[in-house]
Coordinates of C-alpha atoms in Angstrom, one line a residue:
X1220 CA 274.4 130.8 237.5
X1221 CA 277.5 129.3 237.5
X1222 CA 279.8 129.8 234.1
X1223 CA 281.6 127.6 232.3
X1224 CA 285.3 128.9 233.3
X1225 CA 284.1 128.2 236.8
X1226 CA 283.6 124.8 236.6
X1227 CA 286.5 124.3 234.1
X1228 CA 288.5 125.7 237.1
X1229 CA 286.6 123.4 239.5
X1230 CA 287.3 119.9 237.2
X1231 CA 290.7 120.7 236.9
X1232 CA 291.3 120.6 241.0
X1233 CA 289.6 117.9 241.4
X1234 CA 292.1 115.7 238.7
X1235 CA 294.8 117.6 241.0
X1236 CA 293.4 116.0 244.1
X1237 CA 293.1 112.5 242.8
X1238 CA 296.6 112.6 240.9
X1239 CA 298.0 113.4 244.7
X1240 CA 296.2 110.9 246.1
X1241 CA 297.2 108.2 243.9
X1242 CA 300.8 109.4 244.4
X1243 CA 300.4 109.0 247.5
X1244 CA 298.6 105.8 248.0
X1245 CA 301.4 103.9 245.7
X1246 CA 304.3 105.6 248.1
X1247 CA 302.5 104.2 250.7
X1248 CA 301.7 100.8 248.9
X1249 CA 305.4 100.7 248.1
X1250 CA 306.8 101.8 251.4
X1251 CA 304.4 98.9 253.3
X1252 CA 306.2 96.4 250.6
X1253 CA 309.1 97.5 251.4
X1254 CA 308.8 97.0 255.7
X1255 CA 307.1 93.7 255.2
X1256 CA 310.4 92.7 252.5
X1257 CA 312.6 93.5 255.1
X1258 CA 311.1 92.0 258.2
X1259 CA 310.9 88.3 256.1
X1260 CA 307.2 88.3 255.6
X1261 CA 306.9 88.1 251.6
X1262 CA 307.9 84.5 250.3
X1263 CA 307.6 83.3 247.2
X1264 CA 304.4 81.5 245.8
X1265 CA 302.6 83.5 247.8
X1266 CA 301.2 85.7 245.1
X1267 CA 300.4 83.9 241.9
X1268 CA 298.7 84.9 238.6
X1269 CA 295.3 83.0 237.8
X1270 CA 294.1 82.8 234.8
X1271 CA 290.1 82.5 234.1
X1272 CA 289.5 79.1 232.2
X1273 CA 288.6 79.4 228.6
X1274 CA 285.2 78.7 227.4
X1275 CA 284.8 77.1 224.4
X1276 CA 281.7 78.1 222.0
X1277 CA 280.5 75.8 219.9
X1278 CA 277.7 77.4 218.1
X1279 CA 276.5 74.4 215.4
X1280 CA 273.8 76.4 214.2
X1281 CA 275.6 79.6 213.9
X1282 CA 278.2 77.9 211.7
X1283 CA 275.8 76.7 209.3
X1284 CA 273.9 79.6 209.0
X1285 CA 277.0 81.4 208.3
X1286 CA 278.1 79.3 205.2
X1287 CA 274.3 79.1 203.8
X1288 CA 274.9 82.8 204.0
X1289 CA 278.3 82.7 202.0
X1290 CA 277.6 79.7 199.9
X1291 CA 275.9 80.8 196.2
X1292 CA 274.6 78.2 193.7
X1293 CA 276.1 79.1 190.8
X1294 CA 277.1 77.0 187.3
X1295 CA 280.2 74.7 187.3
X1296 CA 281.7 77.2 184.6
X1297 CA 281.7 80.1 187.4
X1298 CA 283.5 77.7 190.1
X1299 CA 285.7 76.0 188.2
X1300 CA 286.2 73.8 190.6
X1301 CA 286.8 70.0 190.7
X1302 CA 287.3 67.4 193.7
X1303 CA 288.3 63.6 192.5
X1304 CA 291.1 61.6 194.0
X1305 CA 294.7 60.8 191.8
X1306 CA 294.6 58.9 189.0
X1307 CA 295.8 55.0 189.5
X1308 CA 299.6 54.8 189.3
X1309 CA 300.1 52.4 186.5
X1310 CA 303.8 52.7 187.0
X1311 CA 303.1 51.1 190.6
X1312 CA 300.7 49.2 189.2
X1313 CA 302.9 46.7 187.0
X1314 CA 305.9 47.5 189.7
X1315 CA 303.9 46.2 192.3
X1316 CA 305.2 49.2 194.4
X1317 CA 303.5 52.1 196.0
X1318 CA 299.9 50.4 196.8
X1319 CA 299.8 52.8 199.7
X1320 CA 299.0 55.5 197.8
X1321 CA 296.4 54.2 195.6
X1322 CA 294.5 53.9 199.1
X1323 CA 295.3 57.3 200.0
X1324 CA 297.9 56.6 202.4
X1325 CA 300.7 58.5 201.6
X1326 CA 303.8 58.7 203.4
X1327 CA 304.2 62.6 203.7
X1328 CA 308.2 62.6 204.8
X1329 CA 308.7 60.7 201.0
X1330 CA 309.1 63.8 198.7
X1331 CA 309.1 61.8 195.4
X1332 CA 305.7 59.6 196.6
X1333 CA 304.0 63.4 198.1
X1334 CA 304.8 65.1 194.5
X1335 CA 303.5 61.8 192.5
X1336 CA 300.1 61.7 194.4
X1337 CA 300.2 65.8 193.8
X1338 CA 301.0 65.2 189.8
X1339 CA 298.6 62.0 189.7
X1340 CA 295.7 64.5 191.4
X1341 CA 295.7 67.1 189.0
X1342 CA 296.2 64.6 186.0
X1343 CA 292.9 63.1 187.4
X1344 CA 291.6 66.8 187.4
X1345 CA 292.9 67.8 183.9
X1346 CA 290.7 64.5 182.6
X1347 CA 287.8 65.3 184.1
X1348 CA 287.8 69.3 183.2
X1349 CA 288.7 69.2 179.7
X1350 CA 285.6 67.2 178.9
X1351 CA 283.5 69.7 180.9
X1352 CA 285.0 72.4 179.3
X1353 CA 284.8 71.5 175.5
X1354 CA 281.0 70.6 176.4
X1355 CA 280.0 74.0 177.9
X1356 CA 282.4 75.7 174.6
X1357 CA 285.1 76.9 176.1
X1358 CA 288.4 77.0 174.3
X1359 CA 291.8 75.4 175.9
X1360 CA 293.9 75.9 172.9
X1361 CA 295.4 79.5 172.0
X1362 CA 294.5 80.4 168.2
X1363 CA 297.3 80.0 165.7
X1364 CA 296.4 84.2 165.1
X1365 CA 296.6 84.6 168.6
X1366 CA 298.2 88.2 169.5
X1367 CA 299.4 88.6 173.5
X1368 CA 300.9 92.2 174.8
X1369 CA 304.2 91.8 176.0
X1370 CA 304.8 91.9 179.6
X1371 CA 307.9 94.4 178.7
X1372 CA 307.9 97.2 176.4
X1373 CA 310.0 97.3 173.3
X1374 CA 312.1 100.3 174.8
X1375 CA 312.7 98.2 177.8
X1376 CA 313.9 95.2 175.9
X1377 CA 316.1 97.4 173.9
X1378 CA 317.6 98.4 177.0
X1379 CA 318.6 94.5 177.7
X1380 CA 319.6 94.0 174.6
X1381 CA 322.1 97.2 174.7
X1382 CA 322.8 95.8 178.0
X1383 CA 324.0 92.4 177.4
X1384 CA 325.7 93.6 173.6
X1385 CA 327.7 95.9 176.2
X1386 CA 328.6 92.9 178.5
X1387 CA 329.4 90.6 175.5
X1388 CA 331.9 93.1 173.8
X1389 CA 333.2 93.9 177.2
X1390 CA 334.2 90.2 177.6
X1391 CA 335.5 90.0 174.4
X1392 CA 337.9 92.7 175.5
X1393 CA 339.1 90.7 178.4
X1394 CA 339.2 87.8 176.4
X1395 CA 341.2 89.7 173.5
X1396 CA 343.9 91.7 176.6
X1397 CA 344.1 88.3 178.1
X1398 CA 345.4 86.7 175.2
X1399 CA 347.5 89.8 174.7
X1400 CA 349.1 89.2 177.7
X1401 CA 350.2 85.1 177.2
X1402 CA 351.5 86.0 173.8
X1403 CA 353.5 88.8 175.7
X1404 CA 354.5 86.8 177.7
X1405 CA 355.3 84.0 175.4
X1406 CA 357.6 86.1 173.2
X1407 CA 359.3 87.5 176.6
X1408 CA 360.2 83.9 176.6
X1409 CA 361.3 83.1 174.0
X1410 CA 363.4 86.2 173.3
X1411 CA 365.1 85.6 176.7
X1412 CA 366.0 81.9 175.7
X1413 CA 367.4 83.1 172.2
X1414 CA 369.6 86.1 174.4
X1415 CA 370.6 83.0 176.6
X1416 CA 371.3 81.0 173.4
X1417 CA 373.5 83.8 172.2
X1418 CA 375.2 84.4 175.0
X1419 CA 376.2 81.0 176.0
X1420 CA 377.4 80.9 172.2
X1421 CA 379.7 83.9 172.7
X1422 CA 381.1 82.6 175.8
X1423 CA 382.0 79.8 173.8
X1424 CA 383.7 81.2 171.2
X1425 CA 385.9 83.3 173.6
X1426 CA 387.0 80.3 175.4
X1427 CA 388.0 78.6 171.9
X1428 CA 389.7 81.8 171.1
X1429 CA 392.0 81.7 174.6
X1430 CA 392.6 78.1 174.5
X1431 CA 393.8 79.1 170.7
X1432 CA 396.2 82.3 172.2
X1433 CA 397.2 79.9 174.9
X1434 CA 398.4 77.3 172.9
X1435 CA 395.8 74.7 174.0
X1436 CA 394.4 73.8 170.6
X1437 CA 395.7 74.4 167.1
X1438 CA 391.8 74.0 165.4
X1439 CA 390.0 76.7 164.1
X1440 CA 387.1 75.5 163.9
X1441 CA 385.5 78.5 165.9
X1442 CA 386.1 80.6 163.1
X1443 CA 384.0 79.3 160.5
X1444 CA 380.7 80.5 162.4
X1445 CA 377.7 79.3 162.6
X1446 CA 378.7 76.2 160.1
X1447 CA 380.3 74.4 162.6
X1448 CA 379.5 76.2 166.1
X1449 CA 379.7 74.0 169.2
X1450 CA 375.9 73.2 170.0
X1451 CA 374.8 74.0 167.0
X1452 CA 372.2 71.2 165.7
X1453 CA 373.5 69.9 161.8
X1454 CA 370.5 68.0 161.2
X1455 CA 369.1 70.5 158.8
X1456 CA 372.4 70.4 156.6
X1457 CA 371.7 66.6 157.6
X1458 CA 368.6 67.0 155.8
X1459 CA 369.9 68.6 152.8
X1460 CA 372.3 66.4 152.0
X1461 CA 369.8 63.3 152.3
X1462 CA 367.3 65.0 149.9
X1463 CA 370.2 65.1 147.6
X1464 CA 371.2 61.8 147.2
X1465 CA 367.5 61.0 146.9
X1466 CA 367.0 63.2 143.3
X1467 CA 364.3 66.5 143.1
X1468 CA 361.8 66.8 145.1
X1469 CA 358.3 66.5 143.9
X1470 CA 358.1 70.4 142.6
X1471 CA 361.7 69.7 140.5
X1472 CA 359.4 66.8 138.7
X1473 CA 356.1 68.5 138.1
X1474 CA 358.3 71.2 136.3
X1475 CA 360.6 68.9 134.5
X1476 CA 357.4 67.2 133.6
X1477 CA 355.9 70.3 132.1
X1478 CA 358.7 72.1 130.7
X1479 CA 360.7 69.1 129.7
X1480 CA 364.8 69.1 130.1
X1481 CA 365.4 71.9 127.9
X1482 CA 367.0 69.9 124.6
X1483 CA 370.3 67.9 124.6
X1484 CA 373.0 69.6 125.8
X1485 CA 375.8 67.5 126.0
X1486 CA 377.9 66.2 122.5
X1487 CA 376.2 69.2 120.8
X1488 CA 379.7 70.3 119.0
X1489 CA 380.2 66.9 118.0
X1490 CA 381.4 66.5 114.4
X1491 CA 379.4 64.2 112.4
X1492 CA 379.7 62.9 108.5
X1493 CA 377.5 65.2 107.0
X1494 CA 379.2 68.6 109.0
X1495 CA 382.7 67.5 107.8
X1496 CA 382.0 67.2 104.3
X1497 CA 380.4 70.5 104.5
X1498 CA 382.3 73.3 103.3
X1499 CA 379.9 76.0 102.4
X1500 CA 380.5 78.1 105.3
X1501 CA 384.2 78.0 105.3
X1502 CA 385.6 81.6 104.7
X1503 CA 389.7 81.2 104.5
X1504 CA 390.5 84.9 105.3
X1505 CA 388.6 84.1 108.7
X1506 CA 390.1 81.0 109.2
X1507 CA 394.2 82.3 108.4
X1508 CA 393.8 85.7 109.5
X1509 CA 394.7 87.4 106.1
X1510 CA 393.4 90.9 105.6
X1511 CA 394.5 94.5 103.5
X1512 CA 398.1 95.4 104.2
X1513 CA 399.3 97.9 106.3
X1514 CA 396.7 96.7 108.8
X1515 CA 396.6 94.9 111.8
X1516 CA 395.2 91.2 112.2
X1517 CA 392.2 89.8 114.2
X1518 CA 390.6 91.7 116.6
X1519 CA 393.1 94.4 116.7
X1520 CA 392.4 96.1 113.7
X1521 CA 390.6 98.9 113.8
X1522 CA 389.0 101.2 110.8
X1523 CA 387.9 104.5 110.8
X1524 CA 390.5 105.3 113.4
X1525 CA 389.9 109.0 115.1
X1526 CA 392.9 111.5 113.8
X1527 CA 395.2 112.1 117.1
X1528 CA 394.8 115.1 119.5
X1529 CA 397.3 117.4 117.0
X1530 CA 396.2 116.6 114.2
X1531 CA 392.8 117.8 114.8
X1532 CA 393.8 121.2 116.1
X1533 CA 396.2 121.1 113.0
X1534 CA 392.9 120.8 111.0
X1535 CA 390.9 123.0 112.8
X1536 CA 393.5 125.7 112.4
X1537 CA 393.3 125.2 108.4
X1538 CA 389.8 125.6 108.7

């Protein structure tokens, strides 16, 4: 009996064998291209690719078979489904435009008459359903009570909230910095005009100042500041006096108005007939200066007078 290594060993030379001889076979094959390349004997079109001719099945009663198979007669409210043409365009209708697709003819390069027929075909389908549907009992209108799941969690929506909170206060920060910077800017501005403004005042003050050492000029104006300073605008003092000659302003009234003047003041030590027949308050050592003698008169004299600096020791000593 032969064993099973021995004919493993005998299947495995004979693959050998046939892998040689289909090595050498192409060689040859290749070699024999090769001689009749050179000697001018292959041309081209002489070795063409033909394809077998399709053959087309059309099996009628295979077909139906297969959709009796597949087709189920079920209710209307399983299928759901509905075929109907568009509703008539009434737009069209009193325009007079767009008969074509009424008729079904619709031009498929117009986008605005493709989407009409689309809407005016599933109004027509909405009509016809709803009916159907509130016949057979089914609801098309969500319950005031209704309650739907989210389609994100709360966590997850507290995420975008924190998101765009973060996003918000971040461009308020720009916002804020960016303002920051045009008001920076805008006092760098205006401090370098006033700096400028200072500086062409000083320069000239100076040159008043040497055209005075020089003997140029004999004003002095310079020196009274910013009163009269070359440049400098007077219309406030302009202003000032105008408002004068006018009278008080408006605040000067309401508190005159209020307060009144404060009493007559002028003619107040005026004599009249009645205080210069009265004598009651006339005192005539007052009035001539007549007082104790040995003393002096007016507002020089002086009682109780403090003893002198010797006198008081002199007293101090007796005591």
């Amino acid at each position: 009996m032969v064993s099973v290594s021995e004919t493993m060993e005998l299947l495995e030379e004979d693959e050998m064998f046939s892998d040689e001889s289909e090595d050498e076979s192409s060689e040859l094959s290749d070699n024999a291209l090769q001689e009749a390349f050179a000697k001018g004997l292959l041309k081209p079109g002489m070795n063409l690719r033909v394809e077998k001719p399709k053959t087309f099945v059309n099996n009628v009663q295979g077909m139906k078979q297969c959709l009796s198979d597949l087709r189920k007669d079920l209710p209307w409210v399983e299928r759901l489904d509905l075929t109907n043409p568009p509703v008539e365009d009434v737009l069209a209708k009193v325009g007079g435009g767009m008969q074509g697709a009424n008729n079904g003819e619709v031009n498929a390069d117009d986008d605005f008459q493709r989407e009409m027929f689309f809407y005016r075909q599933a109004q027509a389908s909405v009509l016809e359903a709803l009916p159907l549907l509130s016949k057979h009992g089914i609801a098309t209108k969500r319950p005031d009570d209704y309650f739907a799941e989210m389609a994100k969690s709360d966590q997850h929506m507290q995420k975008i909230r924190k998101m765009l909170i973060s996003k918000q206060a971040i461009m308020e920060k720009s916002e804020k910095a960016k303002k920051l910077r045009e008001q920076r800017k805008f006092g760098k501005k205006v401090q370098i005009e006033v700096i400028q403004k200072r500086q062409k005042e000083k320069k000239a003050m100076m040159s008043a100042v040497k055209n005075y050492q020089r003997g140029m000029t004999d004003k002095l104006d310079f020196l009274e500041g910013d009163q009269k300073a070359p440049g400098r605008d007077t219309s406030r003092s302009s202003k000032k006096t105008s408002m004068n000659k006018k009278g008080p302003n408006a605040k000067r009234k309401y508190k005159d108005q209020k307060f009144g003047f404060g009493g007559k003041k002028s003619g107040k030590k005026w004599n009249t007939k009645e205080s210069h027949n009265d004598v009651s308050s006339f005192r005539a050592k007052v009035a001539n200066a007549k007082g104790p003698k040995g003393k002096k008169k007016g507002k020089e004299r002086k009682q109780n007078k403090r003893p002198g600096k010797s006198v008081r020791r002199k007293m101090k000593a007796r005591s």
